[in-house]
Amino acid sequence: MKNFKYSLMVLLGGTMYGTMSSFVKLSYASGYHAAEIAFSMSLISALLLGVVLLFSGGKATRVRLSGRSAISLLLVGSLIGLTNFLYYLSVSYISASLAIVILMQFTWFSLLLEWLIFRQRPGRLELVTVLFILAGTVMAGNLLRAEALSFSWRGMFFALASSFTYAVYIVANSRVGTEIKWQSKSTLIMIGSALIIFIVNARTIVTDSHLDHTFLLWAVFLAAVGTTIPTALFAAGIPKIGAGTSAILMTVEFPVAVLCAYIVLHEAVSPVQIAGIIVMLASIAAMNYYKSSKTKKES
């Protein structure tokens, strides 16, 4: 029953993440842009998590945080900051459902990174799974249609770039600051996220940002639902149920994003796309299960 509670936390966090692309795209209709949305989300999340850290007292700060660890976590935060910015930028060019399909390519990007950097060569089953993911991507992205060539390739590039930075973030996050309490780690990651988005978009944020009442409502809502609450849920749930199970549960983000795009943005979803989503979900779940089982055997 205890594991069920923590599994539910991870599932809820993934569900909340999945809704974000549709709501971010909806905010663009009010005249806002990706830079100010992504920056405000990270900044407000850093402030909210900082308050949690402050009120958690010594319990969260007893682990000694060196300057090197702090810088490393800020750099990890810059990766998720770039991921969010590039992903939200992509949905201003392509549909939210297509953007999430491309983002999910982080699964095989992370395998490639572990192979190139840590010499962890993927097994035959993992390579076969990657082929299924790519086949599912073609189906889910509706790339079989001739009209696919009319898609914004700029949007596709931004989505693919966000997928790559997300893979780097996952690999780095699994190896950096593992001994640091989640309150401190999450706060520093969000600070790093806000900093990199501001550095990349300083001129746009300073000169073109909208600081009206409506924007603040959007910013607080997106920061709470899209970053702060999921971060807390993952921090509490993932250590209890393990990375492998968590990775499988977090794939809920994919169908939720497509369903939300269908309901909120009225984006069409064909039977072929649904079949592609199922193929991708099954492939990703199988890959994560295999990796989790392999890690347990090795340990």
PDB file of C-alpha atoms in Angstrom:
ATOM      1  CA  MET A   1       0.000   0.000   0.000  1.00  0.00           C
ATOM      2  CA  LYS A   2       2.938   2.277   0.806  1.00  0.00           C
ATOM      3  CA  ASN A   3       4.508   1.689  -2.629  1.00  0.00           C
ATOM      4  CA  PHE A   4       1.127   2.368  -4.230  1.00  0.00           C
ATOM      5  CA  LYS A   5       1.082   5.829  -2.627  1.00  0.00           C
ATOM      6  CA  TYR A   6       4.525   6.698  -3.995  1.00  0.00           C
ATOM      7  CA  SER A   7       3.687   5.231  -7.411  1.00  0.00           C
ATOM      8  CA  LEU A   8       0.603   7.452  -7.462  1.00  0.00           C
ATOM      9  CA  MET A   9       2.811  10.469  -6.716  1.00  0.00           C
ATOM     10  CA  VAL A  10       5.054   9.743  -9.703  1.00  0.00           C
ATOM     11  CA  LEU A  11       2.035   9.049 -11.916  1.00  0.00           C
ATOM     12  CA  LEU A  12       0.397  12.333 -10.880  1.00  0.00           C
ATOM     13  CA  GLY A  13       3.632  14.247 -11.506  1.00  0.00           C
ATOM     14  CA  GLY A  14       3.915  12.794 -15.019  1.00  0.00           C
ATOM     15  CA  THR A  15       0.271  13.609 -15.705  1.00  0.00           C
ATOM     16  CA  MET A  16       0.766  17.238 -14.664  1.00  0.00           C
ATOM     17  CA  TYR A  17       3.855  17.536 -16.862  1.00  0.00           C
ATOM     18  CA  GLY A  18       1.892  16.150 -19.794  1.00  0.00           C
ATOM     19  CA  THR A  19      -0.658  18.966 -19.721  1.00  0.00           C
ATOM     20  CA  MET A  20       1.918  21.734 -20.017  1.00  0.00           C
ATOM     21  CA  SER A  21       2.505  21.953 -23.767  1.00  0.00           C
ATOM     22  CA  SER A  22      -1.211  22.561 -24.425  1.00  0.00           C
ATOM     23  CA  PHE A  23      -1.563  25.241 -21.749  1.00  0.00           C
ATOM     24  CA  VAL A  24       1.662  26.947 -22.824  1.00  0.00           C
ATOM     25  CA  LYS A  25       0.415  27.016 -26.416  1.00  0.00           C
ATOM     26  CA  LEU A  26      -2.896  28.401 -25.137  1.00  0.00           C
ATOM     27  CA  SER A  27      -1.015  31.211 -23.372  1.00  0.00           C
ATOM     28  CA  TYR A  28       0.516  32.229 -26.719  1.00  0.00           C
ATOM     29  CA  ALA A  29      -2.976  33.260 -27.834  1.00  0.00           C
ATOM     30  CA  SER A  30      -2.758  36.037 -25.212  1.00  0.00           C
ATOM     31  CA  GLY A  31       0.373  37.399 -26.879  1.00  0.00           C
ATOM     32  CA  TYR A  32       3.006  35.832 -24.623  1.00  0.00           C
ATOM     33  CA  HIS A  33       6.145  34.112 -25.941  1.00  0.00           C
ATOM     34  CA  ALA A  34       8.282  31.090 -25.042  1.00  0.00           C
ATOM     35  CA  ALA A  35      11.143  33.036 -23.438  1.00  0.00           C
ATOM     36  CA  GLU A  36       9.046  34.863 -20.842  1.00  0.00           C
ATOM     37  CA  ILE A  37       6.877  31.806 -20.137  1.00  0.00           C
ATOM     38  CA  ALA A  38       9.843  29.464 -19.607  1.00  0.00           C
ATOM     39  CA  PHE A  39      11.770  32.053 -17.552  1.00  0.00           C
ATOM     40  CA  SER A  40       8.841  32.939 -15.301  1.00  0.00           C
ATOM     41  CA  MET A  41       8.084  29.256 -14.682  1.00  0.00           C
ATOM     42  CA  SER A  42      11.662  28.537 -13.604  1.00  0.00           C
ATOM     43  CA  LEU A  43      11.997  31.703 -11.520  1.00  0.00           C
ATOM     44  CA  ILE A  44       8.715  31.237  -9.647  1.00  0.00           C
ATOM     45  CA  SER A  45       9.477  27.540  -9.115  1.00  0.00           C
ATOM     46  CA  ALA A  46      12.895  28.427  -7.699  1.00  0.00           C
ATOM     47  CA  LEU A  47      11.242  30.884  -5.300  1.00  0.00           C
ATOM     48  CA  LEU A  48       8.570  28.386  -4.209  1.00  0.00           C
ATOM     49  CA  LEU A  49      11.096  25.594  -3.711  1.00  0.00           C
ATOM     50  CA  GLY A  50      13.353  28.053  -1.892  1.00  0.00           C
ATOM     51  CA  VAL A  51      10.516  28.756   0.553  1.00  0.00           C
ATOM     52  CA  VAL A  52      10.085  24.995   1.083  1.00  0.00           C
ATOM     53  CA  LEU A  53      13.837  24.722   1.700  1.00  0.00           C
ATOM     54  CA  LEU A  54      13.729  27.620   4.167  1.00  0.00           C
ATOM     55  CA  PHE A  55      10.847  26.175   6.178  1.00  0.00           C
ATOM     56  CA  SER A  56      12.294  22.659   6.158  1.00  0.00           C
ATOM     57  CA  GLY A  57      15.008  23.990   8.447  1.00  0.00           C
ATOM     58  CA  GLY A  58      18.164  22.062   9.219  1.00  0.00           C
ATOM     59  CA  LYS A  59      16.663  18.784   8.053  1.00  0.00           C
ATOM     60  CA  ALA A  60      17.224  19.700   4.404  1.00  0.00           C
ATOM     61  CA  THR A  61      20.558  21.451   4.864  1.00  0.00           C
ATOM     62  CA  ARG A  62      22.441  19.020   7.118  1.00  0.00           C
ATOM     63  CA  VAL A  63      24.120  17.449   4.078  1.00  0.00           C
ATOM     64  CA  ARG A  64      27.180  19.542   3.367  1.00  0.00           C
ATOM     65  CA  LEU A  65      26.826  21.305   0.026  1.00  0.00           C
ATOM     66  CA  SER A  66      30.197  22.186  -1.469  1.00  0.00           C
ATOM     67  CA  GLY A  67      30.740  24.944  -3.985  1.00  0.00           C
ATOM     68  CA  ARG A  68      31.562  22.342  -6.620  1.00  0.00           C
ATOM     69  CA  SER A  69      28.302  20.458  -5.969  1.00  0.00           C
ATOM     70  CA  ALA A  70      26.315  23.697  -6.131  1.00  0.00           C
ATOM     71  CA  ILE A  71      27.866  24.669  -9.486  1.00  0.00           C
ATOM     72  CA  SER A  72      27.256  21.157 -10.834  1.00  0.00           C
ATOM     73  CA  LEU A  73      23.571  21.346  -9.856  1.00  0.00           C
ATOM     74  CA  LEU A  74      23.248  24.802 -11.430  1.00  0.00           C
ATOM     75  CA  LEU A  75      24.650  23.347 -14.663  1.00  0.00           C
ATOM     76  CA  VAL A  76      22.197  20.435 -14.461  1.00  0.00           C
ATOM     77  CA  GLY A  77      19.460  23.029 -13.992  1.00  0.00           C
ATOM     78  CA  SER A  78      20.626  24.845 -17.109  1.00  0.00           C
ATOM     79  CA  LEU A  79      19.967  21.655 -19.073  1.00  0.00           C
ATOM     80  CA  ILE A  80      16.339  21.354 -17.963  1.00  0.00           C
ATOM     81  CA  GLY A  81      15.965  25.108 -18.492  1.00  0.00           C
ATOM     82  CA  LEU A  82      17.104  24.768 -22.110  1.00  0.00           C
ATOM     83  CA  THR A  83      14.841  21.739 -22.509  1.00  0.00           C
ATOM     84  CA  ASN A  84      11.765  23.649 -21.343  1.00  0.00           C
ATOM     85  CA  PHE A  85      12.567  26.726 -23.415  1.00  0.00           C
ATOM     86  CA  LEU A  86      13.248  24.773 -26.623  1.00  0.00           C
ATOM     87  CA  TYR A  87      10.174  22.576 -26.101  1.00  0.00           C
ATOM     88  CA  TYR A  88       7.866  25.538 -25.465  1.00  0.00           C
ATOM     89  CA  LEU A  89       9.430  27.322 -28.426  1.00  0.00           C
ATOM     90  CA  SER A  90       8.696  24.319 -30.647  1.00  0.00           C
ATOM     91  CA  VAL A  91       4.955  24.396 -29.880  1.00  0.00           C
ATOM     92  CA  SER A  92       4.785  27.894 -31.311  1.00  0.00           C
ATOM     93  CA  TYR A  93       5.683  26.329 -34.682  1.00  0.00           C
ATOM     94  CA  ILE A  94       4.210  22.804 -34.575  1.00  0.00           C
ATOM     95  CA  SER A  95       1.286  21.087 -32.859  1.00  0.00           C
ATOM     96  CA  ALA A  96       1.554  20.168 -29.176  1.00  0.00           C
ATOM     97  CA  SER A  97       0.903  16.504 -29.969  1.00  0.00           C
ATOM     98  CA  LEU A  98       3.746  16.387 -32.518  1.00  0.00           C
ATOM     99  CA  ALA A  99       6.095  18.222 -30.141  1.00  0.00           C
ATOM    100  CA  ILE A 100       5.616  15.594 -27.407  1.00  0.00           C
ATOM    101  CA  VAL A 101       6.221  12.797 -29.937  1.00  0.00           C
ATOM    102  CA  ILE A 102       9.579  14.339 -30.854  1.00  0.00           C
ATOM    103  CA  LEU A 103      10.441  15.054 -27.195  1.00  0.00           C
ATOM    104  CA  MET A 104      10.029  11.363 -26.349  1.00  0.00           C
ATOM    105  CA  GLN A 105      13.085  10.615 -28.503  1.00  0.00           C
ATOM    106  CA  PHE A 106      15.104  11.356 -25.355  1.00  0.00           C
ATOM    107  CA  THR A 107      14.758   7.637 -24.563  1.00  0.00           C
ATOM    108  CA  TRP A 108      17.174   6.549 -27.280  1.00  0.00           C
ATOM    109  CA  PHE A 109      19.231   9.741 -27.045  1.00  0.00           C
ATOM    110  CA  SER A 110      20.044   8.797 -23.435  1.00  0.00           C
ATOM    111  CA  LEU A 111      21.140   5.317 -24.588  1.00  0.00           C
ATOM    112  CA  LEU A 112      23.405   6.913 -27.187  1.00  0.00           C
ATOM    113  CA  LEU A 113      24.938   9.265 -24.617  1.00  0.00           C
ATOM    114  CA  GLU A 114      25.622   6.458 -22.144  1.00  0.00           C
ATOM    115  CA  TRP A 115      27.288   4.507 -24.964  1.00  0.00           C
ATOM    116  CA  LEU A 116      29.459   7.401 -26.191  1.00  0.00           C
ATOM    117  CA  ILE A 117      30.392   8.862 -22.789  1.00  0.00           C
ATOM    118  CA  PHE A 118      30.314   5.939 -20.346  1.00  0.00           C
ATOM    119  CA  ARG A 119      30.986   3.094 -22.814  1.00  0.00           C
ATOM    120  CA  GLN A 120      27.768   1.345 -21.796  1.00  0.00           C
ATOM    121  CA  ARG A 121      26.973  -0.336 -25.099  1.00  0.00           C
ATOM    122  CA  PRO A 122      23.241  -1.001 -25.633  1.00  0.00           C
ATOM    123  CA  GLY A 123      22.166  -4.618 -25.933  1.00  0.00           C
ATOM    124  CA  ARG A 124      20.391  -6.194 -28.886  1.00  0.00           C
ATOM    125  CA  LEU A 125      16.997  -5.898 -27.183  1.00  0.00           C
ATOM    126  CA  GLU A 126      17.568  -2.182 -26.561  1.00  0.00           C
ATOM    127  CA  LEU A 127      18.490  -1.610 -30.219  1.00  0.00           C
ATOM    128  CA  VAL A 128      15.370  -3.447 -31.388  1.00  0.00           C
ATOM    129  CA  THR A 129      13.317  -1.327 -28.969  1.00  0.00           C
ATOM    130  CA  VAL A 130      14.811   1.853 -30.466  1.00  0.00           C
ATOM    131  CA  LEU A 131      13.668   0.731 -33.923  1.00  0.00           C
ATOM    132  CA  PHE A 132      10.127   0.263 -32.578  1.00  0.00           C
ATOM    133  CA  ILE A 133      10.271   3.728 -30.977  1.00  0.00           C
ATOM    134  CA  LEU A 134      11.312   5.263 -34.297  1.00  0.00           C
ATOM    135  CA  ALA A 135       8.562   3.364 -36.136  1.00  0.00           C
ATOM    136  CA  GLY A 136       6.030   4.535 -33.552  1.00  0.00           C
ATOM    137  CA  THR A 137       7.332   8.090 -33.948  1.00  0.00           C
ATOM    138  CA  VAL A 138       6.641   8.053 -37.694  1.00  0.00           C
ATOM    139  CA  MET A 139       3.098   6.806 -37.025  1.00  0.00           C
ATOM    140  CA  ALA A 140       2.330   9.023 -34.002  1.00  0.00           C
ATOM    141  CA  GLY A 141       3.778  12.090 -35.681  1.00  0.00           C
ATOM    142  CA  ASN A 142       1.607  11.456 -38.748  1.00  0.00           C
ATOM    143  CA  LEU A 143       4.785  11.578 -40.834  1.00  0.00           C
ATOM    144  CA  LEU A 144       3.425   8.978 -43.265  1.00  0.00           C
ATOM    145  CA  ARG A 145       1.174  11.586 -44.837  1.00  0.00           C
ATOM    146  CA  ALA A 146       2.374  13.703 -47.757  1.00  0.00           C
ATOM    147  CA  GLU A 147       1.269  16.795 -45.825  1.00  0.00           C
ATOM    148  CA  ALA A 148       4.008  16.034 -43.301  1.00  0.00           C
ATOM    149  CA  LEU A 149       6.443  17.894 -45.549  1.00  0.00           C
ATOM    150  CA  SER A 150       4.492  21.079 -44.837  1.00  0.00           C
ATOM    151  CA  PHE A 151       5.327  20.885 -41.123  1.00  0.00           C
ATOM    152  CA  SER A 152       7.575  23.607 -39.765  1.00  0.00           C
ATOM    153  CA  TRP A 153      11.030  22.090 -39.814  1.00  0.00           C
ATOM    154  CA  ARG A 154      12.178  24.866 -37.500  1.00  0.00           C
ATOM    155  CA  GLY A 155       9.656  23.649 -34.934  1.00  0.00           C
ATOM    156  CA  MET A 156      10.819  20.057 -35.491  1.00  0.00           C
ATOM    157  CA  PHE A 157      14.423  21.151 -34.919  1.00  0.00           C
ATOM    158  CA  PHE A 158      13.562  22.901 -31.639  1.00  0.00           C
ATOM    159  CA  ALA A 159      11.605  19.854 -30.432  1.00  0.00           C
ATOM    160  CA  LEU A 160      14.458  17.498 -31.335  1.00  0.00           C
ATOM    161  CA  ALA A 161      16.979  19.814 -29.634  1.00  0.00           C
ATOM    162  CA  SER A 162      14.816  19.802 -26.477  1.00  0.00           C
ATOM    163  CA  SER A 163      14.765  16.001 -26.647  1.00  0.00           C
ATOM    164  CA  PHE A 164      18.566  15.912 -26.757  1.00  0.00           C
ATOM    165  CA  THR A 165      19.049  18.361 -23.860  1.00  0.00           C
ATOM    166  CA  TYR A 166      16.436  16.394 -21.873  1.00  0.00           C
ATOM    167  CA  ALA A 167      18.476  13.214 -22.399  1.00  0.00           C
ATOM    168  CA  VAL A 168      21.652  14.993 -21.243  1.00  0.00           C
ATOM    169  CA  TYR A 169      19.727  16.320 -18.211  1.00  0.00           C
ATOM    170  CA  ILE A 170      18.513  12.835 -17.242  1.00  0.00           C
ATOM    171  CA  VAL A 171      21.999  11.325 -17.548  1.00  0.00           C
ATOM    172  CA  ALA A 172      23.577  14.209 -15.591  1.00  0.00           C
ATOM    173  CA  ASN A 173      20.846  14.339 -12.937  1.00  0.00           C
ATOM    174  CA  SER A 174      21.276  10.625 -12.189  1.00  0.00           C
ATOM    175  CA  ARG A 175      24.969  11.187 -11.396  1.00  0.00           C
ATOM    176  CA  VAL A 176      25.152  14.661  -9.840  1.00  0.00           C
ATOM    177  CA  GLY A 177      24.156  15.601  -6.300  1.00  0.00           C
ATOM    178  CA  THR A 178      22.807  12.160  -5.390  1.00  0.00           C
ATOM    179  CA  GLU A 179      23.730  12.761  -1.735  1.00  0.00           C
ATOM    180  CA  ILE A 180      21.992  16.148  -1.568  1.00  0.00           C
ATOM    181  CA  LYS A 181      18.529  16.498  -0.012  1.00  0.00           C
ATOM    182  CA  TRP A 182      15.803  17.036  -2.593  1.00  0.00           C
ATOM    183  CA  GLN A 183      14.844  20.480  -1.256  1.00  0.00           C
ATOM    184  CA  SER A 184      18.353  21.871  -1.840  1.00  0.00           C
ATOM    185  CA  LYS A 185      18.872  19.976  -5.093  1.00  0.00           C
ATOM    186  CA  SER A 186      15.553  21.032  -6.643  1.00  0.00           C
ATOM    187  CA  THR A 187      16.022  24.681  -5.655  1.00  0.00           C
ATOM    188  CA  LEU A 188      19.504  24.885  -7.197  1.00  0.00           C
ATOM    189  CA  ILE A 189      18.340  23.122 -10.361  1.00  0.00           C
ATOM    190  CA  MET A 190      15.502  25.625 -10.790  1.00  0.00           C
ATOM    191  CA  ILE A 191      17.859  28.557 -10.158  1.00  0.00           C
ATOM    192  CA  GLY A 192      20.174  27.186 -12.862  1.00  0.00           C
ATOM    193  CA  SER A 193      17.173  26.775 -15.150  1.00  0.00           C
ATOM    194  CA  ALA A 194      16.059  30.390 -14.678  1.00  0.00           C
ATOM    195  CA  LEU A 195      19.616  31.700 -15.144  1.00  0.00           C
ATOM    196  CA  ILE A 196      20.262  29.966 -18.481  1.00  0.00           C
ATOM    197  CA  ILE A 197      16.890  30.983 -19.920  1.00  0.00           C
ATOM    198  CA  PHE A 198      17.556  34.592 -18.910  1.00  0.00           C
ATOM    199  CA  ILE A 199      21.108  34.532 -20.323  1.00  0.00           C
ATOM    200  CA  VAL A 200      19.921  33.146 -23.672  1.00  0.00           C
ATOM    201  CA  ASN A 201      16.917  35.493 -23.894  1.00  0.00           C
ATOM    202  CA  ALA A 202      17.995  38.513 -21.818  1.00  0.00           C
ATOM    203  CA  ARG A 203      17.115  41.128 -24.418  1.00  0.00           C
ATOM    204  CA  THR A 204      13.711  39.613 -25.198  1.00  0.00           C
ATOM    205  CA  ILE A 205      12.796  39.130 -21.545  1.00  0.00           C
ATOM    206  CA  VAL A 206      13.806  42.671 -20.564  1.00  0.00           C
ATOM    207  CA  THR A 207      12.269  44.515 -23.513  1.00  0.00           C
ATOM    208  CA  ASP A 208       9.342  42.381 -24.712  1.00  0.00           C
ATOM    209  CA  SER A 209       7.934  40.809 -21.554  1.00  0.00           C
ATOM    210  CA  HIS A 210       4.368  41.399 -20.390  1.00  0.00           C
ATOM    211  CA  LEU A 211       4.098  42.043 -16.654  1.00  0.00           C
ATOM    212  CA  ASP A 212       0.347  42.434 -16.452  1.00  0.00           C
ATOM    213  CA  HIS A 213      -2.137  40.723 -14.164  1.00  0.00           C
ATOM    214  CA  THR A 214      -3.094  38.058 -16.719  1.00  0.00           C
ATOM    215  CA  PHE A 215       0.524  37.139 -17.342  1.00  0.00           C
ATOM    216  CA  LEU A 216       1.201  36.726 -13.621  1.00  0.00           C
ATOM    217  CA  LEU A 217      -1.786  34.387 -13.336  1.00  0.00           C
ATOM    218  CA  TRP A 218      -0.484  32.315 -16.240  1.00  0.00           C
ATOM    219  CA  ALA A 219       3.050  32.296 -14.802  1.00  0.00           C
ATOM    220  CA  VAL A 220       1.998  31.163 -11.318  1.00  0.00           C
ATOM    221  CA  PHE A 221      -0.326  28.492 -12.713  1.00  0.00           C
ATOM    222  CA  LEU A 222       2.264  27.084 -15.134  1.00  0.00           C
ATOM    223  CA  ALA A 223       5.044  27.205 -12.540  1.00  0.00           C
ATOM    224  CA  ALA A 224       2.976  25.434  -9.871  1.00  0.00           C
ATOM    225  CA  VAL A 225       1.402  22.769 -12.103  1.00  0.00           C
ATOM    226  CA  GLY A 226       4.236  22.352 -14.586  1.00  0.00           C
ATOM    227  CA  THR A 227       7.336  22.497 -12.415  1.00  0.00           C
ATOM    228  CA  THR A 228       7.031  22.921  -8.646  1.00  0.00           C
ATOM    229  CA  ILE A 229       4.433  20.274  -7.713  1.00  0.00           C
ATOM    230  CA  PRO A 230       5.753  17.589 -10.124  1.00  0.00           C
ATOM    231  CA  THR A 231       9.310  18.198  -8.871  1.00  0.00           C
ATOM    232  CA  ALA A 232       8.171  17.652  -5.276  1.00  0.00           C
ATOM    233  CA  LEU A 233       6.144  14.555  -6.215  1.00  0.00           C
ATOM    234  CA  PHE A 234       9.061  13.022  -8.121  1.00  0.00           C
ATOM    235  CA  ALA A 235      11.504  13.835  -5.317  1.00  0.00           C
ATOM    236  CA  ALA A 236       9.275  12.078  -2.786  1.00  0.00           C
ATOM    237  CA  GLY A 237       8.158   9.157  -4.954  1.00  0.00           C
ATOM    238  CA  ILE A 238      11.107   8.145  -7.170  1.00  0.00           C
ATOM    239  CA  PRO A 239      13.529   7.195  -4.351  1.00  0.00           C
ATOM    240  CA  LYS A 240      10.841   4.948  -2.834  1.00  0.00           C
ATOM    241  CA  ILE A 241       9.864   2.949  -5.931  1.00  0.00           C
ATOM    242  CA  GLY A 242      13.097   3.116  -7.941  1.00  0.00           C
ATOM    243  CA  ALA A 243      14.180   4.740 -11.189  1.00  0.00           C
ATOM    244  CA  GLY A 244      13.056   1.868 -13.442  1.00  0.00           C
ATOM    245  CA  THR A 245       9.455   1.777 -12.226  1.00  0.00           C
ATOM    246  CA  SER A 246       9.358   5.564 -12.145  1.00  0.00           C
ATOM    247  CA  ALA A 247      10.527   5.831 -15.761  1.00  0.00           C
ATOM    248  CA  ILE A 248       7.736   3.497 -16.850  1.00  0.00           C
ATOM    249  CA  LEU A 249       5.104   5.432 -14.889  1.00  0.00           C
ATOM    250  CA  MET A 250       6.373   8.772 -16.216  1.00  0.00           C
ATOM    251  CA  THR A 251       5.572   7.710 -19.784  1.00  0.00           C
ATOM    252  CA  VAL A 252       2.001   8.715 -18.861  1.00  0.00           C
ATOM    253  CA  GLU A 253       3.163  12.209 -19.859  1.00  0.00           C
ATOM    254  CA  PHE A 254       2.984  11.153 -23.510  1.00  0.00           C
ATOM    255  CA  PRO A 255      -0.690  10.067 -23.851  1.00  0.00           C
ATOM    256  CA  VAL A 256      -1.776  12.843 -21.468  1.00  0.00           C
ATOM    257  CA  ALA A 257      -0.082  15.458 -23.685  1.00  0.00           C
ATOM    258  CA  VAL A 258      -1.785  14.099 -26.804  1.00  0.00           C
ATOM    259  CA  LEU A 259      -5.175  13.817 -25.041  1.00  0.00           C
ATOM    260  CA  CYS A 260      -4.849  17.322 -23.603  1.00  0.00           C
ATOM    261  CA  ALA A 261      -3.961  18.717 -27.051  1.00  0.00           C
ATOM    262  CA  TYR A 262      -7.080  17.017 -28.396  1.00  0.00           C
ATOM    263  CA  ILE A 263      -9.356  18.412 -25.653  1.00  0.00           C
ATOM    264  CA  VAL A 264      -7.847  21.864 -25.044  1.00  0.00           C
ATOM    265  CA  LEU A 265      -6.485  22.765 -28.497  1.00  0.00           C
ATOM    266  CA  HIS A 266      -8.831  20.590 -30.585  1.00  0.00           C
ATOM    267  CA  GLU A 267      -5.895  18.988 -32.404  1.00  0.00           C
ATOM    268  CA  ALA A 268      -6.997  16.024 -34.524  1.00  0.00           C
ATOM    269  CA  VAL A 269      -5.711  12.549 -33.665  1.00  0.00           C
ATOM    270  CA  SER A 270      -6.039   9.783 -36.266  1.00  0.00           C
ATOM    271  CA  PRO A 271      -6.226   6.003 -35.613  1.00  0.00           C
ATOM    272  CA  VAL A 272      -2.708   5.660 -37.085  1.00  0.00           C
ATOM    273  CA  GLN A 273      -1.414   8.208 -34.578  1.00  0.00           C
ATOM    274  CA  ILE A 274      -3.090   6.361 -31.700  1.00  0.00           C
ATOM    275  CA  ALA A 275      -1.485   3.105 -32.891  1.00  0.00           C
ATOM    276  CA  GLY A 276       1.881   4.889 -33.052  1.00  0.00           C
ATOM    277  CA  ILE A 277       1.455   6.205 -29.508  1.00  0.00           C
ATOM    278  CA  ILE A 278       0.709   2.683 -28.263  1.00  0.00           C
ATOM    279  CA  VAL A 279       3.794   1.310 -30.066  1.00  0.00           C
ATOM    280  CA  MET A 280       5.995   4.042 -28.563  1.00  0.00           C
ATOM    281  CA  LEU A 281       4.596   3.630 -25.049  1.00  0.00           C
ATOM    282  CA  ALA A 282       5.019  -0.144 -25.126  1.00  0.00           C
ATOM    283  CA  SER A 283       8.569   0.199 -26.484  1.00  0.00           C
ATOM    284  CA  ILE A 284       9.601   2.809 -23.909  1.00  0.00           C
ATOM    285  CA  ALA A 285       8.076   0.790 -21.052  1.00  0.00           C
ATOM    286  CA  ALA A 286       9.839  -2.367 -22.283  1.00  0.00           C
ATOM    287  CA  MET A 287      13.172  -0.540 -22.541  1.00  0.00           C
ATOM    288  CA  ASN A 288      12.908   0.900 -19.046  1.00  0.00           C
ATOM    289  CA  TYR A 289      11.847  -2.458 -17.610  1.00  0.00           C
ATOM    290  CA  TYR A 290      14.796  -4.166 -19.293  1.00  0.00           C
ATOM    291  CA  LYS A 291      17.263  -1.549 -18.047  1.00  0.00           C
ATOM    292  CA  SER A 292      15.825  -1.751 -14.520  1.00  0.00           C
ATOM    293  CA  SER A 293      16.059  -5.567 -14.475  1.00  0.00           C
ATOM    294  CA  LYS A 294      19.608  -5.426 -15.846  1.00  0.00           C
ATOM    295  CA  THR A 295      20.679  -2.949 -13.140  1.00  0.00           C
ATOM    296  CA  LYS A 296      19.213  -5.147 -10.383  1.00  0.00           C
ATOM    297  CA  LYS A 297      21.042  -8.228 -11.682  1.00  0.00           C
ATOM    298  CA  GLU A 298      24.347  -6.351 -11.868  1.00  0.00           C
ATOM    299  CA  SER A 299      23.965  -5.083  -8.302  1.00  0.00           C
TER     300      SER A 299
END
